[in-house]
Every structure is written in structure tokens, then in C-alpha cells.
Coordinates of C-alpha atoms and ligand atoms in Angstrom, one line a residue:
X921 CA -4.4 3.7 51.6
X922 CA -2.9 0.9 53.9
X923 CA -2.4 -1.2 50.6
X924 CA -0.7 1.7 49.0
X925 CA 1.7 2.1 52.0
X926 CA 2.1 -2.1 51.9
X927 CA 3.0 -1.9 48.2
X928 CA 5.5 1.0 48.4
X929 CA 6.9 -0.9 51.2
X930 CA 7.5 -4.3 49.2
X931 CA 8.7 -1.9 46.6
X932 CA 11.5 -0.5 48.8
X933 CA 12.3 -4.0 49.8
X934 CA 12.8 -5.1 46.3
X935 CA 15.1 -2.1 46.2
X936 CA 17.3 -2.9 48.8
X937 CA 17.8 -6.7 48.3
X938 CA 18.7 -5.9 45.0
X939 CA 21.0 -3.2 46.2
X940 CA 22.2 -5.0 49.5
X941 CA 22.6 -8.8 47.8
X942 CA 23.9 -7.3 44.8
X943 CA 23.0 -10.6 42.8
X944 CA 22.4 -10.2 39.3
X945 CA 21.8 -13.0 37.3
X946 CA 24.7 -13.5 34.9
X947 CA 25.1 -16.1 32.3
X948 CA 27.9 -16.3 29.6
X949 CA 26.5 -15.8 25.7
X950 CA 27.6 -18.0 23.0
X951 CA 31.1 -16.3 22.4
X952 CA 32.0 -16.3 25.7
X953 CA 30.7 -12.7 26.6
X954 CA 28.8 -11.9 29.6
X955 CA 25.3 -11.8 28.9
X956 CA 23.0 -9.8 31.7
X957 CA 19.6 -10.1 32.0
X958 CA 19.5 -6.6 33.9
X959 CA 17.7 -3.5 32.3
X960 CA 19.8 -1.4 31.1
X961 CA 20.2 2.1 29.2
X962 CA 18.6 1.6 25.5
X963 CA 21.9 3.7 24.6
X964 CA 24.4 0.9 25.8
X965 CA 22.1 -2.0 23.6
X966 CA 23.6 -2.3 20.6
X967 CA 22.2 -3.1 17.4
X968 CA 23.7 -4.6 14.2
X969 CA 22.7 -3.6 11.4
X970 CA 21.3 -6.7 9.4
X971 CA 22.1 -7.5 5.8
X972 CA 19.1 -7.8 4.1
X973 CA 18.6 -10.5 1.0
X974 CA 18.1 -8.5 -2.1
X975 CA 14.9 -10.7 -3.6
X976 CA 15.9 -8.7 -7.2
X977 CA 12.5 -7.3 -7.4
X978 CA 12.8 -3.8 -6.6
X979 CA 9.3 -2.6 -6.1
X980 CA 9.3 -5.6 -3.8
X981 CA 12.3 -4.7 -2.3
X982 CA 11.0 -1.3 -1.4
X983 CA 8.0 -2.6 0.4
X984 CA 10.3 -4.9 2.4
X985 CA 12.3 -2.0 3.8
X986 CA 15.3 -3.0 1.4
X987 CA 14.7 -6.4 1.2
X988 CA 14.3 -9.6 2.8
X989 CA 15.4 -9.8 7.1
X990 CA 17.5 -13.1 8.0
X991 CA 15.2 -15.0 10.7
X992 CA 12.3 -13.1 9.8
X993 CA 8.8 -14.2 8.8
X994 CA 6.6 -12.4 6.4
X995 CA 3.1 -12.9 5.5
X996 CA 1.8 -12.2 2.1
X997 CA -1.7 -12.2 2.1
X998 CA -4.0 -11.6 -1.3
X999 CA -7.1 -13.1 -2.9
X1000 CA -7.0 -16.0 -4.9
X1001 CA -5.6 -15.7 -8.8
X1002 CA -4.0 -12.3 -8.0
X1003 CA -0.1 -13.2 -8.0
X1004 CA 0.8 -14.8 -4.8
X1005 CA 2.7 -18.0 -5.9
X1006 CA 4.0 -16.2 -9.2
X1007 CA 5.5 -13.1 -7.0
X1008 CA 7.7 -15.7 -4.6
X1009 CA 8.6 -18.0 -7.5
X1010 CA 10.2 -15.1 -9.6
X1011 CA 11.8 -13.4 -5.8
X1012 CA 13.2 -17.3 -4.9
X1013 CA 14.3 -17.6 -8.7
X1014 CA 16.1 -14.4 -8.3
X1015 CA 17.5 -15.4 -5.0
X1016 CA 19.0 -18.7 -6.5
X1017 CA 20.1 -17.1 -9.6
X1018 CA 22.4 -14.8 -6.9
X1019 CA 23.7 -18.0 -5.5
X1020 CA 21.5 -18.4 -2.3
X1021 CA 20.1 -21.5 -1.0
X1022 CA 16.4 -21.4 -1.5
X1023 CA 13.1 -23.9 -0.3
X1024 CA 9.3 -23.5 -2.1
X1025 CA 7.5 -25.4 -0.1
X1026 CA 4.2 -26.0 -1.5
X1027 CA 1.2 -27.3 0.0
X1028 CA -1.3 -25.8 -2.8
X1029 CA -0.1 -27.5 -5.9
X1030 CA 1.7 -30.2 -7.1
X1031 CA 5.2 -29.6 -8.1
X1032 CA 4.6 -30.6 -12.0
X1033 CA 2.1 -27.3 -11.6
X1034 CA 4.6 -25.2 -9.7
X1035 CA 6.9 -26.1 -12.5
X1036 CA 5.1 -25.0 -15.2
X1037 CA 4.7 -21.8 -13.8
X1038 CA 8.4 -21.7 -13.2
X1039 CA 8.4 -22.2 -17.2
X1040 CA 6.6 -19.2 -17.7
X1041 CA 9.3 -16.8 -15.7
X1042 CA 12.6 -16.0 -15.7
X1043 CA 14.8 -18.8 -15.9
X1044 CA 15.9 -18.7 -12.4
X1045 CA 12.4 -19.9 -11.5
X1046 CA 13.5 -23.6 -12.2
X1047 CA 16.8 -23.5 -10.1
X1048 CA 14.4 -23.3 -6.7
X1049 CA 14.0 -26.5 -5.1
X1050 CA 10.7 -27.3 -4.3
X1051 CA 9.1 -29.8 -2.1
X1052 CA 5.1 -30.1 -2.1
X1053 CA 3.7 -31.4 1.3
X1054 CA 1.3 -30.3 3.7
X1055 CA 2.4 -32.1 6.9
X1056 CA 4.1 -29.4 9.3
X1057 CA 6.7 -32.0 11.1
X1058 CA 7.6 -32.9 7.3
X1059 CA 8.2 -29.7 6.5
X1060 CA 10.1 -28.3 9.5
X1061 CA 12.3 -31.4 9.2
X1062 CA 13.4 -30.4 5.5
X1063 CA 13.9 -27.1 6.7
X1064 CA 16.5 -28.1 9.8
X1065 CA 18.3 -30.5 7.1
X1066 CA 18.2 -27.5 4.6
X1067 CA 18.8 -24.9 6.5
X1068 CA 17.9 -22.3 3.5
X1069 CA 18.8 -18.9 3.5
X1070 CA 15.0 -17.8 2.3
X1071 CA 12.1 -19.8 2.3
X1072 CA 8.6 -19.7 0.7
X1073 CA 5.8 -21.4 2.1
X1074 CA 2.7 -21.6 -0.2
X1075 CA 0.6 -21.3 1.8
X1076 CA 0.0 -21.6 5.7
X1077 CA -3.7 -22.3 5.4
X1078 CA -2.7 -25.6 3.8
X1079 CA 0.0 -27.3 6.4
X1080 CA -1.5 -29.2 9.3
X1081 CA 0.0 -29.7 12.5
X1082 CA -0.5 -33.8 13.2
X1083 CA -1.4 -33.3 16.7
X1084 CA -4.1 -30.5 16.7
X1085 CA -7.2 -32.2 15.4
X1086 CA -8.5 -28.4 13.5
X1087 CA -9.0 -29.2 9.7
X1088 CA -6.2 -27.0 7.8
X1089 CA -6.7 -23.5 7.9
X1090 CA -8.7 -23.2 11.3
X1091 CA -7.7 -20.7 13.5
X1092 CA -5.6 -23.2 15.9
X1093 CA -3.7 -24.9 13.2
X1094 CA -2.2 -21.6 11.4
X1095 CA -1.2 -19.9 14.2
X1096 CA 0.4 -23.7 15.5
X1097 CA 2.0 -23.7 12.4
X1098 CA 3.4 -20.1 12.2
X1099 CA 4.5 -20.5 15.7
X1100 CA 6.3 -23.7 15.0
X1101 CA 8.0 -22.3 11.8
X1102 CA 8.4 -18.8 13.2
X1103 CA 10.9 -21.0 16.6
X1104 CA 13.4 -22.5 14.1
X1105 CA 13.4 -19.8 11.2
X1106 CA 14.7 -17.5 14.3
X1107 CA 17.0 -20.0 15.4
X1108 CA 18.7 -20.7 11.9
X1109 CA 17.8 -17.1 10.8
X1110 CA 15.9 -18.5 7.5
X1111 CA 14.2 -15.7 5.8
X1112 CA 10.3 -16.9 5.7
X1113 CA 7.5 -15.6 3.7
X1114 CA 4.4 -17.3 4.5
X1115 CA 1.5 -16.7 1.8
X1116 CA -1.7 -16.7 3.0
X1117 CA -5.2 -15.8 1.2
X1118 CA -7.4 -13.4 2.0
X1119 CA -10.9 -12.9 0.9
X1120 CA -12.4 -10.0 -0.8
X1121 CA -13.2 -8.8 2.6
X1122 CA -10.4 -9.7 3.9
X1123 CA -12.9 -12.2 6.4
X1124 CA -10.2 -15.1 6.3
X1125 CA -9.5 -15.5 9.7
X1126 CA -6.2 -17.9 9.1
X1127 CA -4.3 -14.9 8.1
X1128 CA -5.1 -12.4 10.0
X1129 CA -4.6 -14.0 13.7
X1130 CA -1.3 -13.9 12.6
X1131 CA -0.4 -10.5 11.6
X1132 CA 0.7 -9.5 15.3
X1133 CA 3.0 -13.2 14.9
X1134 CA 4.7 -12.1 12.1
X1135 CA 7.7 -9.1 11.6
X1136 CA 6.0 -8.1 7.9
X1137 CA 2.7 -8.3 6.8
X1138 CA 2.5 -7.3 2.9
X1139 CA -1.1 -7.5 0.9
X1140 CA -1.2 -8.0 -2.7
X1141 CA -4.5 -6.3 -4.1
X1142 CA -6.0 -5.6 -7.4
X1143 CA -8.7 -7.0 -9.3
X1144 CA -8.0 -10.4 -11.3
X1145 CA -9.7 -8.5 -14.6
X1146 CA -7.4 -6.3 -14.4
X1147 CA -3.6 -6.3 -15.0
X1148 CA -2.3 -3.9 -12.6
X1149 CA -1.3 -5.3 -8.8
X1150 CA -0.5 -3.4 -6.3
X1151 CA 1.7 -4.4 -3.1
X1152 CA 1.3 -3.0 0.2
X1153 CA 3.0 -3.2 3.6
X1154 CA 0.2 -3.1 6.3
X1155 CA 2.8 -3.9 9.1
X1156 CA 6.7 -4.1 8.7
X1157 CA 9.1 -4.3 11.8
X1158 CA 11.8 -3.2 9.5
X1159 CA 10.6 -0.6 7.7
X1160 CA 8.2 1.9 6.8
X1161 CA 4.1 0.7 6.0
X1162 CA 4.1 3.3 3.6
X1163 CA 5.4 2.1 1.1
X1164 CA 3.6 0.5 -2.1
X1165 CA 4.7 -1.3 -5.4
X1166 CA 3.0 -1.5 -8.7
X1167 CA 3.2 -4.6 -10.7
X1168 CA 1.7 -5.4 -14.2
X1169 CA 0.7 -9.3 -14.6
X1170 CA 2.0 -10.1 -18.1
X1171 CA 3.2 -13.8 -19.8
X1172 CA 6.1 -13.9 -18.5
X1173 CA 4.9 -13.2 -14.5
X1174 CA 4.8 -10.0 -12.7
X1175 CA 6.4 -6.8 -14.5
X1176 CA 7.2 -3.7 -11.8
X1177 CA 5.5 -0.6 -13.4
X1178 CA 8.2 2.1 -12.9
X1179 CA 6.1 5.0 -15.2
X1180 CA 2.9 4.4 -13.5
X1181 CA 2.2 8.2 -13.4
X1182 CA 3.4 8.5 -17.2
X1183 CA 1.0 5.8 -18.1
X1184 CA -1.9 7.1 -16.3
X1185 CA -1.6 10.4 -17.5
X1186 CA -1.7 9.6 -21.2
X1187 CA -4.8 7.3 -20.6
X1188 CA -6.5 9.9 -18.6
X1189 CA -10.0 11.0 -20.9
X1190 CA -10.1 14.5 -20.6
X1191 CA -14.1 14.2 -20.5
X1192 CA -16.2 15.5 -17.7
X1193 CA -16.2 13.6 -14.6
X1194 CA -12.5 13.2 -15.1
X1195 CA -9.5 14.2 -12.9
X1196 CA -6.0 13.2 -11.9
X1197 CA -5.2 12.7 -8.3
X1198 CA -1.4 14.1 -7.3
X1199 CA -1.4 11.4 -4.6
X1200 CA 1.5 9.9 -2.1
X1201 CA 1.7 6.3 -2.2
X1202 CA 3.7 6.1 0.7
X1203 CA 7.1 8.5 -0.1
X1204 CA 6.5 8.0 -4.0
X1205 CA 3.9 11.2 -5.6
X1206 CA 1.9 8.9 -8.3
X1207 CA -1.0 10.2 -10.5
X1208 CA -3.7 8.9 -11.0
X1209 CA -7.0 9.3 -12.9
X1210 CA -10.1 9.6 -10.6
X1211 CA -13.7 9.2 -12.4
X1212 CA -17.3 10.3 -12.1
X1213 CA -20.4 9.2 -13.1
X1214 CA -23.8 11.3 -12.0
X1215 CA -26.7 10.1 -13.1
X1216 CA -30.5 10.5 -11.6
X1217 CA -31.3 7.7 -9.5
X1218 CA -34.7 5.6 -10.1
X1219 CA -34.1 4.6 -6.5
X1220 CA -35.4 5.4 -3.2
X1221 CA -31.8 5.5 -2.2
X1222 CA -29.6 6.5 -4.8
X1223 CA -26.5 4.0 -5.6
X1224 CA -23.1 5.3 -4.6
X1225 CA -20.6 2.7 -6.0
X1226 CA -16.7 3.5 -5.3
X1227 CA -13.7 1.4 -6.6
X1228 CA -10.3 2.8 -5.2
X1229 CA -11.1 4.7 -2.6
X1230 CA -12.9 4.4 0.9
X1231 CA -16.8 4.5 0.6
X1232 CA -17.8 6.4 3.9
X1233 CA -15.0 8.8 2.2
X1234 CA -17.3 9.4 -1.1
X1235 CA -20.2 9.8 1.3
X1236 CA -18.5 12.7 3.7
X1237 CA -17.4 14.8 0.3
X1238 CA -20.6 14.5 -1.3
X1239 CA -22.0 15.5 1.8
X1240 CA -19.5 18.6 1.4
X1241 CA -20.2 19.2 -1.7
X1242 CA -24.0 19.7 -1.7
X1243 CA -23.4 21.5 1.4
X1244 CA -20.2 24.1 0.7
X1245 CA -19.9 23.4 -3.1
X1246 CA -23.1 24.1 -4.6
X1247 CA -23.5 20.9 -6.1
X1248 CA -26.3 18.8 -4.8
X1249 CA -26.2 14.8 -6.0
X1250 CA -28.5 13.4 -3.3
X1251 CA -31.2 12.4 -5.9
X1252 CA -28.5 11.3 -8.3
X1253 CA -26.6 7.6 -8.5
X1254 CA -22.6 8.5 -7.7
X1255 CA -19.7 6.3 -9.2
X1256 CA -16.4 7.0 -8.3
X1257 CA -13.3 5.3 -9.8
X1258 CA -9.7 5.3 -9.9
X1259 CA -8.5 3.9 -13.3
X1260 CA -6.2 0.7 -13.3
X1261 CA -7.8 -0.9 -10.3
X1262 CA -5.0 1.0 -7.8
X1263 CA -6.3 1.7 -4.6
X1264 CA -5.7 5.1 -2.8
X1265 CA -5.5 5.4 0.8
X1266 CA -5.2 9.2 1.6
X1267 CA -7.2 12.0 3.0
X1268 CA -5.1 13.9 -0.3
X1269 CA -7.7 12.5 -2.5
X1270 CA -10.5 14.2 -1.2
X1271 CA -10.5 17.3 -4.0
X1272 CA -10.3 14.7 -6.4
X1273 CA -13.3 13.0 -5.9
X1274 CA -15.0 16.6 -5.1
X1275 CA -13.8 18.0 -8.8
X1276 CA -14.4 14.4 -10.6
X1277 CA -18.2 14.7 -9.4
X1278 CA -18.6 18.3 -9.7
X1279 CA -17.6 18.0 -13.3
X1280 CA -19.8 15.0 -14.0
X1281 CA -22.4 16.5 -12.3
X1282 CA -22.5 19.8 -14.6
X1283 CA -20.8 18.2 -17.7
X1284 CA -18.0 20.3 -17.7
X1285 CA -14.4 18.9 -17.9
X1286 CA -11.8 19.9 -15.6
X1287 CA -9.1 20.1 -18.0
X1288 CA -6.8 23.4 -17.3
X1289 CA -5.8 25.3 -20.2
X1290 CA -2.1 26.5 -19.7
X1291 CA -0.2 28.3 -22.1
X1292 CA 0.6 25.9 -24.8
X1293 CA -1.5 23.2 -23.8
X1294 CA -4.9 23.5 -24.2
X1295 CA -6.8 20.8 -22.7
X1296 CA -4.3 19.3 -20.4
X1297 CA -5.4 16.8 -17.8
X1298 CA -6.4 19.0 -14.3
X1299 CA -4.0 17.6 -11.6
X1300 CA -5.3 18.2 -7.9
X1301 CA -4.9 17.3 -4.3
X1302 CA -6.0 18.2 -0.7
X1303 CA -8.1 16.8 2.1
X1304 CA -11.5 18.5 2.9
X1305 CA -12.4 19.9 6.1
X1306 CA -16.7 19.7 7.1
X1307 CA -16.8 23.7 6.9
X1308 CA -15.5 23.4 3.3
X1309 CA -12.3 24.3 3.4
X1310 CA -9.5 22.8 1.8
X1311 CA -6.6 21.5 4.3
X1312 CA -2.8 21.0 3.4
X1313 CA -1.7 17.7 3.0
X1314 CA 2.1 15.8 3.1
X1315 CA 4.1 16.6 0.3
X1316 CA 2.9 18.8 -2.0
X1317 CA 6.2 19.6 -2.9
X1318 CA 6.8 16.4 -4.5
X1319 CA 3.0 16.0 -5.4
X1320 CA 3.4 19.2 -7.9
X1321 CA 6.8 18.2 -9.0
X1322 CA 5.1 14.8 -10.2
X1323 CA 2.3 16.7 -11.9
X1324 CA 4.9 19.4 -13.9
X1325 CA 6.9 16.6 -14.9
X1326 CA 4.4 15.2 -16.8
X1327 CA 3.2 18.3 -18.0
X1328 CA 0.2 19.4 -15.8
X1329 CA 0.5 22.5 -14.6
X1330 CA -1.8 24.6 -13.1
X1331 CA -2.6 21.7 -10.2
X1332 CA -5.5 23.0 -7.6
X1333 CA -3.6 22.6 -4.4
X1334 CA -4.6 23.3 -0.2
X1335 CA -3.0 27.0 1.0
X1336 CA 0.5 26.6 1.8
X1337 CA 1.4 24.3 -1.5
X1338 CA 4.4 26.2 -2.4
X1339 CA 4.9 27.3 -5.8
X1340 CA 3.4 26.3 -8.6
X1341 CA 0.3 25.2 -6.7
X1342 CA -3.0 26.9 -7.9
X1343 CA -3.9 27.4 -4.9
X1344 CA -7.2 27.3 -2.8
X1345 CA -8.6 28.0 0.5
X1346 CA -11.7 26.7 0.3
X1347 CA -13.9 24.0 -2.1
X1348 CA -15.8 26.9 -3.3
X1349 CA -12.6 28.7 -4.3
X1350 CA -11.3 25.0 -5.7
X1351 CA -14.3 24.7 -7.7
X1352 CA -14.6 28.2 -9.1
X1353 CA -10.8 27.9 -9.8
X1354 CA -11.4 24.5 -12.0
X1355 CA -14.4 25.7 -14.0
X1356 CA -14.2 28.9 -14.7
X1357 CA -11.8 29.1 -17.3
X1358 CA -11.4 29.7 -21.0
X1359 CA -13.1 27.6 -23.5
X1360 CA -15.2 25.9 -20.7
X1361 CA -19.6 26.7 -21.2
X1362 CA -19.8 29.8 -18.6
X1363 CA -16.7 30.7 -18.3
X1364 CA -16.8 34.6 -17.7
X1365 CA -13.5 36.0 -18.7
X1366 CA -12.5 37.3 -14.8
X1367 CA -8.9 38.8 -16.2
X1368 CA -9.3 40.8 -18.6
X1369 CA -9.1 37.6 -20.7
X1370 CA -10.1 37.7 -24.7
X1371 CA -12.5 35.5 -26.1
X1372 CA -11.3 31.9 -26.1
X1373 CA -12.0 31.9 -29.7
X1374 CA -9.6 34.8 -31.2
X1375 CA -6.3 33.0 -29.8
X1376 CA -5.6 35.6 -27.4
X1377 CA -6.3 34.4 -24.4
X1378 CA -5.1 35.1 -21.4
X1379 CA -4.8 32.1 -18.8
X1380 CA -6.2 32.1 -15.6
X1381 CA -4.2 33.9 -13.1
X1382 CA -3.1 30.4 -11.7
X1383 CA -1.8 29.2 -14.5
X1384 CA 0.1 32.4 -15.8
X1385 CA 3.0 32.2 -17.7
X1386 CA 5.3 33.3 -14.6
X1387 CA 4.0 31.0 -12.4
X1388 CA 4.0 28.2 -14.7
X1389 CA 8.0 28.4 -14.9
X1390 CA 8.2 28.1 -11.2
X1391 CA 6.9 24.3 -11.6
X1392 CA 10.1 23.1 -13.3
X1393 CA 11.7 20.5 -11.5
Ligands
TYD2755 P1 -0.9 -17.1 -9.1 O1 0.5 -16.6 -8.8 O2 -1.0 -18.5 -9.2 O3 -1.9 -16.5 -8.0 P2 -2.1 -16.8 -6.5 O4 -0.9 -17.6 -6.0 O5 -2.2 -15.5 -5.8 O6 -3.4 -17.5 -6.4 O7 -1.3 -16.4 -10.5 C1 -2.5 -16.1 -10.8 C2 -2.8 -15.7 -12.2 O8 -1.7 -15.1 -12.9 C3 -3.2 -16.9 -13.0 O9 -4.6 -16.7 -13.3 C4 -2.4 -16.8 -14.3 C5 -1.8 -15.5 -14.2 N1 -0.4 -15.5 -14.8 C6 -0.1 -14.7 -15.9 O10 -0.9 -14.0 -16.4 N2 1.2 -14.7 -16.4 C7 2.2 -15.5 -15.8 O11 3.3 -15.4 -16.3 C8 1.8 -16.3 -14.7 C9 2.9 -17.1 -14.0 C10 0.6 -16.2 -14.2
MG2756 MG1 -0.9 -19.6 -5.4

């Protein structure tokens, strides 16, 4: 108590000198302004808006927040092979090409390798200067003669800092080396993206000391087999870490997929254990394919393999499903994929998953059979709650307008969808929605329906003719 009363008085104290002596450090800015170093109302701070460098990769662009900050640093982190170094050549080419003063610096490979990359891309690619060392005072030096509007440094596990005796890559020599590079890029207001690999499991721990150094931290993933890459922002100071590009690795470098849904759609099987996912990748609806394999398990404990998606996720609904679905798999192997090697983050993709295993489980496809288009990919989304119902998730606005578009109607949607949805409340009511229909083994004809046979069918009530209209864009 008597410390509480000594503290409030050194507090009044502090009040009153300031008050009484009225001495507020000034000091005069660079233009001659009075700068104050005196808190003040967040409404009197005022902010510029900064330009932003235009790297003439959209999808990249988009991740960014609208492109590259002046001053900033950003650390683009992947797994060997994936598209790194081909990604920041083609952004630097582009930047050169618009007449900006560029820098690759590149401690990884020679630059006779880094040029015959540049070979492969655009032609911009070969206007980048490039200078391959790994010694930090070296490089900073080029940078305070060069003074480049965007720089590219490939990457930090490679430069050493002379007077920390850590081999490259250890703990204390990255975050040296960021530091020191952070101090002048913010003093000449170079844009900086700093690549950095991560492992598999993301264990590096270079690169991820640094993520709470940097303004932007951006992840390239995807699998090296495969050509599809997909770019994420895990942390961005500037923007929103929603966001997410595609990419395509072809010849001639990294192509941004625009018609991802389009494409995925027409490769989607139509066979059981099939179903495409109305997700959000950040404020863009995509769809994609989500896959099921059930099988019986010679194992004690049964295999339950998941590419795409989170794996204590597949455990949880398959816990749901045997529970408040009907459909027990516990003494069955479980594979779970998303198609194309994109990864999907949401708690959307739940009924997905639910639906894909359901309808390997009973070897029944999901397909919906709308007027006019029999045999049409089922589109679905929702998160699932542990009592088995289904819960609305963001956007199914846009979600069902993605699915329409390309010709999916009758999507299996959370209550409060809005129209067009098919909705339901619950994963029973989600299920019964999805299999019993027309043409499917066991489907009972609930609406006065005619044989699937004879042409006259009538469509489930969810995907009647009237309501089917409403999904138009
Ligand atoms: P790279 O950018 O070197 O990966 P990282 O810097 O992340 O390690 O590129 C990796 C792979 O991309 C490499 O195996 C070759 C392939 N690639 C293409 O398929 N087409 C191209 O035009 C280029 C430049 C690379
Ligand atoms: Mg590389």
C-alpha cells in the first residue's frame, strides 16, 4: 500500500515538472520543421501515403499489398528448387525494364548461373545488374554507392558478417545481417527482398528469427513435382496476410495462373471420393478439387495421409463423421487431397473433406444433377461444428458466385448462404442432400421425382429450376 501511495506520488511529480518547467524537448527536422518528441493525438500524425514499386507481377503485386514499399524489407522464404531466385529475377527484370535502378546480389550462385537463368525469362531479366558475393561489408558498400531503388538479396543464409565468428546461416549471423541491411535500406529507402529457405518443416531457424525484423514475410509453397506455386503473405505491415498468388512454373519462368478455378474445375474426376471446395484464398473465392481415398487398413493404426489441408483438421471431421454422419472410417486408411499441390487454409473446407470421404467411403459420387447438366462437379463449403452442425463461413456470397460461374450449381452451403446455396443445417442434412439424388444407387425419389431413367426427372428441391436462376452472377 505505502509503495502504491510512493508511486502515485512520483507520478504526480512527473506531472507537475512537466507542467510547471514546461520543457519539452524540441529539435528541428530535416526541412527545417519543428520536430517534437512529445506524445501526441494519433489524429494530428500524419501519414503519407507511400508509392509503391509496381514489380509487374500482379499476383505478386497483390500479395505485396500493391506492390513493393520504398525502405522496406521483405523476406521470401520457400524450399529449395521451388522458384525463389526465378520469382525476383523476372520482378527485378520487370523493375529495370520500367526504368528503375535495380541490384541482385547473389551469394548462392555464380553470376554466369544467374545469367543463364536470366536467359530463360523475359528479356528484362539480363538488364539487372548483379554482383555475386557473400561478404556483408562488401555488399552494404555496393549498396551505399548504388543506392538502388529495389534490391534482391539471394539469399541471407549465405552473407557473413566478418566480425561474428557463426558459420553463415547461424542464428547470430542472419539476424546481424538483416539488421545491418534493414539500417541503411531505411535510410536510403531501398526496397529489399531478402530470400531465405525454409525446410519442408519450415525447421530453418535463419529465416524465421527474422520474421518479427522484417515489414513482409511472403512464403512460396508447392511441391517441386508439381507445376503449380503458390505465394502467401504470412506477415505484411502494409497489407492484408490474406492474400495468395498462384503461379505455374513453365520454360520461360513463373506464369500467374489467373483461371485457377476454370482449370480445376474441368480437371475435377467426377468419381467417388471427389468434390470441389468453394474456398476463399484470402478475398479471391477459388475452387478446388478435394479427394478421398478409403480403403481397409492392414494396420493396427490406420494411415491417415493429407496433402493440402491441415492433418489434426482430417482427424476432428472424421471424428465428426463417424460420430454425426453415419460414416465410420476408423478401421479404414484415409487420404485426403487437394489436386494441383495448392494448399488450403480455412475452417470453409471442412464439408469438403466430410463429402469427399463420405463418397469414397460408400462409392458414390457427389456429382449434382441440375437441370441440363447431369453429372456436374458438386461444389461445397462450411466449417463443422463437434455436434454436427454445419456453421456459416466468410463469403459465401462470392463462394457461390465462383461456383455458378463455372457452372456448378446446386453448391451444399452452411444456413444463412443466401441464394442459390443448397443449403444445410446440419452434416447429416449435408450428406443426405449430396447423395440422395437422381441416378445415384439408393436414391429414393423424395419429390415426387420420376425415374432417373425415363428423362423426366425432377431435380432435387435444391437444385430446382427457380432457384438455379437465382445463382447468376
Ligand atoms: P529457382 O528459382 O532456382 O528455385 P529456388 O531459388 O527457390 O531454389 O528455380 C527452381 C526450379 O525451377 C529449377 O529446378 C528449374 C525450374 N525452372 C523452370 O522450370 N523454368 C524456368 O524458366 C526456370 C528459370 C526455372
Ligand atoms: Mg535460388
Amino acid at each position: 500500500m505505502q509503495e502504491r501511495v510512493a508511486r502515485v506520488g512520483a507520478a504526480a511529480q512527473r506531472g507537475r515538472s512537466s507542467a510547471h518547467g514546461g520543457r519539452r524537448e524540441r529539435r528541428t527536422g530535416a526541412g527545417g520543421e519543428v520536430v517534437t518528441h512529445a506524445p501526441r493525438p494519433l489524429r494530428d500524425v500524419t501519414s503519407t501515403a507511400t508509392a509503391r514499386l509496381s514489380t509487374g507481377i500482379g499476383e505478386l503485386d497483390r500479395v505485396l499489398g500493391g506492390g513493393l514499399v520504398p525502405g522496406s524489407l521483405v523476406l521470401l522464404g520457400g524450399s529449395p528448387g521451388i522458384g525463389k531466385s526465378t520469382l525476383t529475377n523476372m520482378a527485378l527484370g520487370n523493375l529495370a525494364r520500367a526504368g528503375h535502378d535495380t541490384l541482385y546480389v547473389s551469394g548462392e550462385e555464380s553470376a554466369e548461373q544467374v545469367r543463364l537463368r536470366a536467359e530463360r525469362l523475359a528479356p528484362g531479366a539480363l538488364e539487372v545488374p548483379i554482383f555475386a558475393e557473400t561478404d556483408l561489408d562488401a555488399v552494404l558498400d555496393t549498396l551505399a554507392e548504388h543506392a538502388p531503388r529495389v534490391c534482391v538479396i539471394d539469399s541471407v543464409q549465405t552473407l557473413r558478417a566478418g566480425e561474428l565468428s557463426g558459420a553463415p546461416g547461424a542464428v547470430g549471423q542472419v539476424r546481424e545481417v538483416t539488421g545491418r541491411i534493414m539500417e541503411l535500406a531505411k535510410e536510403r529507402g531501398i526496397a529489399v527482398v531478402l530470400v531465405g529457405h525454409v525446410t519442408k518443416d519450415g525447421a530453418l531457424a535463419g529465416p524465421r528469427v527474422l520474421e518479427h525484423l522484417v515489414d513482409c514475410v511472403l512464403q512460396f509453397e508447392g511441391e517441386r513435382e508439381r507445376p503449380y506455386r503458390e505465394l502467401r503473405a504470412l506477415k505484411n505491415r502494409f497489407g492484408s496476410t490474406n492474400e495468395a498468388g498462384l503461379f505455374e512454373m513453365r520454360q520461360g519462368g513463373l506464369v500467374e495462373v489467373l483461371d485457377a478455378s476454370a482449370r480445376f474445375v474441368a480437371e475435377a474426376t467426377r468419381a467417388p471420393g471427389s468434390v470441389v471446395l468453394a474456398a476463399m484464398e484470402g478475398s479471391r473465392p477459388l475452387l478446388v478439387e478435394v479427394q478421398a481415398l478409403v480403403a481397409p487398413s492392414e494396420l493396427e493404426q490406420p494411415r491417415r495421409i493429407v496433402s493440402g489441408l491441415d492433418r489434426n483438421r482430417l482427424a476432428l471431421v472424421l471424428a465428426i463423421l463417424g460420430r454425426h454422419g453415419g460414416v465410420p472410417v476408423g478401421a479404414s486408411d484415409v487420404f485426403v487431397n487437394v489436386v494441383g499441390g495448392v494448399r488450403v487454409d480455412e475452417p470453409g473446407c471442412d464439408l469438403a473433406v466430410a463429402l469427399a470421404v463420405a463418397s469414397a467411403a460408400r462409392g458414390v459420387p457427389t456429382t449434382s444433377f441440375a437441370p441440363g447438366a447431369p453429372g456436374t462437379p458438386r461444389a461445397c463449403f462450411g466449417e463443422l461444428g463437434l455436434t454436427g452442425e454445419l456453421r456459416w463461413v466468410g463469403h459465401p456470397e462470392r463462394r457461390l458466385q465462383e461456383a455458378a460461374k463455372h457452372g456448378l450449381s446446386a453448391t451444399i452451403a452452411p444456413p444463412d448462404s443466401g441464394a442459390g446455396a443448397c443449403e444445410a443445417a446440419t452434416l447429416r442434412e449435408a450428406l443426405r442432400t449430396c447423395f440422395e439424388k437422381i441416378g445415384t444407387p439408393g436414391y429414393v425419389p423424395g419429390h415426387g421425382a420420376g425415374s432417373p431413367r425415363d428423362g423426366s426427372h425432377v431435380p432435387p428441391a435444391c437444385a430446382s429450376p427457380s432457384r438455379v436462376a437465382q445463382l447468376g452472377p
